[in-house]
Short mmCIF file of C-alpha atoms and ligand atoms in Angstrom, two decimals:
data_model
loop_
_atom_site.label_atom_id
_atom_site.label_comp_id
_atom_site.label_asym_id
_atom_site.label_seq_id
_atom_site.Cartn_x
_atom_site.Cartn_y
_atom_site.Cartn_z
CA UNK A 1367 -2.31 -3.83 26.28
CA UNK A 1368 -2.11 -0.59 24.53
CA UNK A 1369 -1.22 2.65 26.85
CA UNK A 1370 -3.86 5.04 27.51
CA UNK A 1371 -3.11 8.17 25.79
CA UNK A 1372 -4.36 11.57 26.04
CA UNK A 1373 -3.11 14.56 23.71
CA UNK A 1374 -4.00 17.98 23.25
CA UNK A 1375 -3.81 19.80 20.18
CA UNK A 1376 -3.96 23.29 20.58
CA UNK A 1377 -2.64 23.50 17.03
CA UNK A 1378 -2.08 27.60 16.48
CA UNK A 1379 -3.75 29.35 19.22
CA UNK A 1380 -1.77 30.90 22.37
CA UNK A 1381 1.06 33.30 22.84
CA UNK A 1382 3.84 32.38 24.37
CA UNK A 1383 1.99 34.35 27.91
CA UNK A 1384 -1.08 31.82 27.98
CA UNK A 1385 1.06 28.72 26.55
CA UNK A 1386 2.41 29.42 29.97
CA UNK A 1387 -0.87 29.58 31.80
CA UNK A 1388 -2.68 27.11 30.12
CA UNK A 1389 -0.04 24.76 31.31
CA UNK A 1390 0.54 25.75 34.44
CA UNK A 1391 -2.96 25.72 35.06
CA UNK A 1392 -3.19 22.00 33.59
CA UNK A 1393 -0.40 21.00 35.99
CA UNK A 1394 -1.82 22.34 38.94
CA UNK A 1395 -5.02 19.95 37.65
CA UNK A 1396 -2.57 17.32 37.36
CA UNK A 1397 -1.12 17.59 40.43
CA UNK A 1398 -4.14 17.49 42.28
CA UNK A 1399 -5.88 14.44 40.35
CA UNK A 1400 -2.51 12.00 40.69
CA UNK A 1401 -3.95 10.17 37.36
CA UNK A 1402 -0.93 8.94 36.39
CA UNK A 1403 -1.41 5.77 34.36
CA UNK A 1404 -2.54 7.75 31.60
CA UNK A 1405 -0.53 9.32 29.39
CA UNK A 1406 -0.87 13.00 28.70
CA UNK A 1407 0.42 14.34 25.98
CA UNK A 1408 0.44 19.00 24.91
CA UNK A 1409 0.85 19.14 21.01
CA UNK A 1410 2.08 22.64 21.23
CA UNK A 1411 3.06 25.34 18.49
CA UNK A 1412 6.69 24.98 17.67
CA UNK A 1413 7.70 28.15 19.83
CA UNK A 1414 6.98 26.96 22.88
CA UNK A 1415 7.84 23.91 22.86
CA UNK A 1416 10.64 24.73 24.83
CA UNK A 1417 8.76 26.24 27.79
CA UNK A 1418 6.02 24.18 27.79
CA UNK A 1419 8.72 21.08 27.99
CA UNK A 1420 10.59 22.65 30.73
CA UNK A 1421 7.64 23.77 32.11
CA UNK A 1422 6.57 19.61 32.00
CA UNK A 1423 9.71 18.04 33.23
CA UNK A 1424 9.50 16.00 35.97
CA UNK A 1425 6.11 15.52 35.95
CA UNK A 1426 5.47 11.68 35.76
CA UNK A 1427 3.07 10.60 32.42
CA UNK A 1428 3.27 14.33 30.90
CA UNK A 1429 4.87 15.57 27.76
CA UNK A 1430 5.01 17.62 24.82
CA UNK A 1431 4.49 16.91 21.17
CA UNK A 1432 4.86 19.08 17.96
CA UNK A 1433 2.26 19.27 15.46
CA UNK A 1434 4.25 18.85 12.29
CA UNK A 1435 7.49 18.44 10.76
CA UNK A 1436 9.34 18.72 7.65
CA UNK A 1437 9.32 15.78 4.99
CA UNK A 1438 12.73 17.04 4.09
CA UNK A 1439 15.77 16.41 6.78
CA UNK A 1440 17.91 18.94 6.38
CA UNK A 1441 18.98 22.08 3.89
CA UNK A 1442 17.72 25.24 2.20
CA UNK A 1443 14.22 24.68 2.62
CA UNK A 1444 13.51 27.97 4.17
CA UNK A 1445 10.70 27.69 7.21
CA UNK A 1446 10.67 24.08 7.64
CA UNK A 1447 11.52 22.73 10.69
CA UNK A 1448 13.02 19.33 10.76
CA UNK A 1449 12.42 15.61 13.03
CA UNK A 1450 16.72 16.48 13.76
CA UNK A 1451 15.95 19.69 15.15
CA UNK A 1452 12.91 18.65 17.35
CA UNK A 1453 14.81 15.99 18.70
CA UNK A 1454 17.97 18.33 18.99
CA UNK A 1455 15.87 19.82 21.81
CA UNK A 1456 14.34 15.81 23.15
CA UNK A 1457 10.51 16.75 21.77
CA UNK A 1458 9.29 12.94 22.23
CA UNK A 1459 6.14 13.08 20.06
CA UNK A 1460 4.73 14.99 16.76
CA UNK A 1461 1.85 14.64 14.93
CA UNK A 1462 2.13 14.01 11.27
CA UNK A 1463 -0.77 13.60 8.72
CA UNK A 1464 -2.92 15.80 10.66
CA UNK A 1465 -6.15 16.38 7.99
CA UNK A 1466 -6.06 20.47 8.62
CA UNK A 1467 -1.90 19.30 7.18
CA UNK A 1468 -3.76 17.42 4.28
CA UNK A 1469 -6.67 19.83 2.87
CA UNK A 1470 -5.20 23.00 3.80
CA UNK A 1471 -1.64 22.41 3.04
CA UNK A 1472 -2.03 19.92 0.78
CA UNK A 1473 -0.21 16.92 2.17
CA UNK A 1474 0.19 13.68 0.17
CA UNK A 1475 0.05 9.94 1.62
CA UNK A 1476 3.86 10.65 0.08
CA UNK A 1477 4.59 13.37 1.97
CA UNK A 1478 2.70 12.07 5.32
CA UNK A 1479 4.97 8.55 5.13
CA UNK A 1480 8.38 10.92 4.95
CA UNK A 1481 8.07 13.22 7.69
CA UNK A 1482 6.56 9.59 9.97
CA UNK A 1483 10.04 7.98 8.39
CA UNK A 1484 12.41 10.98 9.69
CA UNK A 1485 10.24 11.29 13.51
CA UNK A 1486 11.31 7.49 13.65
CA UNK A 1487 14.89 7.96 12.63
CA UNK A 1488 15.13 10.68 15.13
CA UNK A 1489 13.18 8.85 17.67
CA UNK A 1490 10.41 10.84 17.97
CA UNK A 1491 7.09 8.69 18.12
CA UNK A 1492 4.55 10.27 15.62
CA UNK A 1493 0.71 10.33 16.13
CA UNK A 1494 -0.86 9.36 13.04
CA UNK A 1495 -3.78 10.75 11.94
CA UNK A 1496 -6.31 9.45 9.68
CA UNK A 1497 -9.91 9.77 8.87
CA UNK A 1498 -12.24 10.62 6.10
CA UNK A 1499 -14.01 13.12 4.86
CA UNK A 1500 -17.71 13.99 4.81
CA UNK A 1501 -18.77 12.94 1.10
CA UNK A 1502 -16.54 9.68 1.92
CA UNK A 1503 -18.44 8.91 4.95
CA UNK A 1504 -21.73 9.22 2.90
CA UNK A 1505 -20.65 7.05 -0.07
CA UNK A 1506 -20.21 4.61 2.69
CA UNK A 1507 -16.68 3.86 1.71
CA UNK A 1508 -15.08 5.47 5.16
CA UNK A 1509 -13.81 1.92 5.58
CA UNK A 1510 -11.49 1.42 2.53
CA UNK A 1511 -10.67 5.04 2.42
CA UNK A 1512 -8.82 4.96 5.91
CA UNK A 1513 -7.65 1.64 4.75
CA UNK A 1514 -5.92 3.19 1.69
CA UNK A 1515 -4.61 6.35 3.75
CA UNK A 1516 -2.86 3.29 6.22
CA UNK A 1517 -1.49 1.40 2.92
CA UNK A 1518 0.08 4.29 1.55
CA UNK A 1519 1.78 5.19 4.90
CA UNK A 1520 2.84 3.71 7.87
CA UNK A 1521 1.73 -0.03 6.65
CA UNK A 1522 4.93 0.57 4.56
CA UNK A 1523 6.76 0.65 7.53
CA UNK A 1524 8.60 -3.03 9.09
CA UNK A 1525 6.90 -4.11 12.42
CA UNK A 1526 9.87 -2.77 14.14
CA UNK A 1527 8.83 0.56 13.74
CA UNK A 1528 5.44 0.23 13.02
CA UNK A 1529 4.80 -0.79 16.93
CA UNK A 1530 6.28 2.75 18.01
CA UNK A 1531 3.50 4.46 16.49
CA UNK A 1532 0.27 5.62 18.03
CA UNK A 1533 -2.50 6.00 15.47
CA UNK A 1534 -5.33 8.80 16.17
CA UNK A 1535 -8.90 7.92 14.19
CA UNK A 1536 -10.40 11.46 13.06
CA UNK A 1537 -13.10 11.51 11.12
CA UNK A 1538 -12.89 15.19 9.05
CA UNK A 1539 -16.35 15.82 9.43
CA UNK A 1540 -16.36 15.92 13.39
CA UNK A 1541 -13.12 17.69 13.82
CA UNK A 1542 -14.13 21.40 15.22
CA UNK A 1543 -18.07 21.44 14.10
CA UNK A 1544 -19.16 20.30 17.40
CA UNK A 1545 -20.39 17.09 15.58
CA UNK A 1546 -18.85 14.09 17.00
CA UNK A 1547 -19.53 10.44 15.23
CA UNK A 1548 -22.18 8.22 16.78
CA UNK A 1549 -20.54 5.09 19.37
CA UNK A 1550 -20.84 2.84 16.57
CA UNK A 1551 -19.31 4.91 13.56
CA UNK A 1552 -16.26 4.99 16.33
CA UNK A 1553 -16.73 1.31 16.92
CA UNK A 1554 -16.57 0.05 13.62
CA UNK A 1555 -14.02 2.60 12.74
CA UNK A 1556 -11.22 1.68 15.66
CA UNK A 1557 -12.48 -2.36 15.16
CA UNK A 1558 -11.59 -2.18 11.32
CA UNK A 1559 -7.87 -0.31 11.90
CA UNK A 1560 -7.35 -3.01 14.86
CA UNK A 1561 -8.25 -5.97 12.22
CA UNK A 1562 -6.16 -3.97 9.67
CA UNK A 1563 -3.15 -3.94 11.93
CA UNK A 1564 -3.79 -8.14 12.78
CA UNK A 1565 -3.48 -8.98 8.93
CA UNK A 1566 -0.61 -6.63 8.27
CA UNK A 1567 1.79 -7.24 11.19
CA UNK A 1568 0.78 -9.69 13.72
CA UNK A 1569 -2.34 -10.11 16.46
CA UNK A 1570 0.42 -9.15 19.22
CA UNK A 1571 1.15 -5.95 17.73
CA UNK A 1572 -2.43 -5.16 16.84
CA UNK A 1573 -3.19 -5.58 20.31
CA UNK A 1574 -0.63 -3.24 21.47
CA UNK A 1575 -1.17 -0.35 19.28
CA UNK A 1576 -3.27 2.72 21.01
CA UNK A 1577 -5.41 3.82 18.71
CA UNK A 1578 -7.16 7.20 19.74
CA UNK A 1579 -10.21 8.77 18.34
CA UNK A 1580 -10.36 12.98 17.89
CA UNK A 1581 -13.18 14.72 16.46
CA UNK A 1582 -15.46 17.39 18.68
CA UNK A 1583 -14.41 15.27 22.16
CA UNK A 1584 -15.67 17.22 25.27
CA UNK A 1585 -15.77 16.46 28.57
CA UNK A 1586 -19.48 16.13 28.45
CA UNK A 1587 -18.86 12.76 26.21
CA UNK A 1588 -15.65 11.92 26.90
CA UNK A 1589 -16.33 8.85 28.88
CA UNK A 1590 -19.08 7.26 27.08
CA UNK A 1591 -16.26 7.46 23.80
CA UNK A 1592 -13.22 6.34 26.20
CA UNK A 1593 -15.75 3.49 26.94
CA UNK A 1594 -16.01 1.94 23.75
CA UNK A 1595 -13.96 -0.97 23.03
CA UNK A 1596 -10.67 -0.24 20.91
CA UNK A 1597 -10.62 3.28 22.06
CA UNK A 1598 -7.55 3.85 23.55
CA UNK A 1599 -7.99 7.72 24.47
CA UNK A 1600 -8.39 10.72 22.63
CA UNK A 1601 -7.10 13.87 20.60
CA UNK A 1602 -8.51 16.63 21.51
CA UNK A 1603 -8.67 20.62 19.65
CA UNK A 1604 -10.99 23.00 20.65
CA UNK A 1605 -11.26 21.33 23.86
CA UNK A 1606 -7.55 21.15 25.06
CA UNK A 1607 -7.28 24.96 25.28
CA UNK A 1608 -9.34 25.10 28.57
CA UNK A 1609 -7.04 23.45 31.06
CA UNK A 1610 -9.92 22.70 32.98
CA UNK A 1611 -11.89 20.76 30.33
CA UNK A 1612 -8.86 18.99 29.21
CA UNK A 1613 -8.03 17.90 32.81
CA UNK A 1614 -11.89 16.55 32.71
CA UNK A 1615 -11.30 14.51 29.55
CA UNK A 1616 -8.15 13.17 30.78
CA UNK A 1617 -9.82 12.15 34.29
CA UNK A 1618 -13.25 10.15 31.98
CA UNK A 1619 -10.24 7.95 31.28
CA UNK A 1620 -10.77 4.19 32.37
P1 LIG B 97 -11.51 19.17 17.90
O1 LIG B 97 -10.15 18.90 17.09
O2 LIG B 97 -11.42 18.46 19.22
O3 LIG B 97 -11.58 20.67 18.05
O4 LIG B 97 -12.63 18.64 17.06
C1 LIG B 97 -9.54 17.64 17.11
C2 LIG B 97 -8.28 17.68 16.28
O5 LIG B 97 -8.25 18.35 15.25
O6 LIG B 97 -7.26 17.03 16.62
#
């Protein structure tokens, strides 16, 4: 069975004075709700990952994540910050191929499949990100294009370390427009990757791999997504940064 998951993204918004709140506020939340077969996961901006992790520790099912890392693992590449030095200081998750990562920055399928090969090699588990864009989804060939982004990535990667990944389904066009994709474009989406994962690897593994969905997720539809088969939880932006909201989403959980 694949392990409920749900991870915030607050990608870069807070100072390191309401990183602090926001989490201490979410704890309190936690606290009180005792949901603890779910995992919860804070994809915070690399300068607080500290706090917010000490912040976390103890706390059963919680922990941080980063929301990038460098494809390079070590040298003069001035700014980067590397899958060594996140696990120099135990981060346990990152995010890598995040599509804000691939339009704005201009990440490859290359350069998406190194930085998932270093996380692994430091063993950090990275949340892969996929999903297609708008004109994609309306040439109707969403299927094949998250197919492609999967072949040119972690499908390269031996079953071994393929089954320590968590894959997140977000479609481009309902990330942060308030626009989330109809049950069935989530459906078929989450069925395909699971079928993709079956023919690749093995049914075992397929079965095992969470596979979350992101894209405009609110508490207001939270459960009616976490209720459709294949989804295995969410990632959520926009919403994460109210601790209150992102306590909700985390509670519409099954
Ligand atoms: P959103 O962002 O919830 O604000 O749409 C999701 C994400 O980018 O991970």
């Amino acid at each position: 069975m694949p392990r409920k998951i749900v991870a915030a993204n607050w990608k870069m918004n807070n100072d390191e004075y309401s990183s602090k709140k926001l989490t201490f506020d979410f704890l309190k939340y936690i606290s009180e709700s005792n949901n603890t077969k779910v995992l919860k996961i804070l994809s915070v901006p690399f300068p607080f990952l500290n706090t917010v992790t000490k912040m976390c520790e103890g706390v059963d099912s919680v922990f941080v994540s980063a929301q990038n890392s460098s494809d390079y693992s070590e040298g003069a590449y001035t700014g980067e910050v590397s899958a060594k030095m996140l696990s120099s200081i135990s981060v346990p998750f990152s995010l890598v191929g995040h599509s804000e990562r691939r339009e704005i920055f201009g990440e490859s399928d290359d350069i998406v499949f190194a930085k998932t090969r270093l996380l692994l090699e430091n063993n950090i588990t990275p949340i892969f990100c996929c999903g297609e864009p708008i004109n994609i989804r309306k040439d109707n060939t969403h299927l094949s294009f998250v197919e492609e982004q999967l072949n040119l990535s972690v499908f390269k990667l031996k079953s071994s370390e393929f089954k320590k990944i968590i894959i997140a389904y977000e479609p481009v066009w309902a990330i942060g427009t308030g626009e989330t994709a109809s049950e069935n474009d989530i459906s078929e989406m989450h069925r395909h990757i699971r079928s993709l994962i079956k023919s690749k690897y093995s049914s075992s593994l397929s079965n095992d791999i969470s596979i979350l969905y992101g894209g405009s997720l609110k508490p207001e539809n939270a459960k009616q997504i976490f209720d459709i088969k294949n989804v295995d939880g969410g990632l959520i932006g926009g919403a994460s940064l109210n601790a209150k909201d992102f306590i909700d989403i985390v509670n519409s959980i099954n």
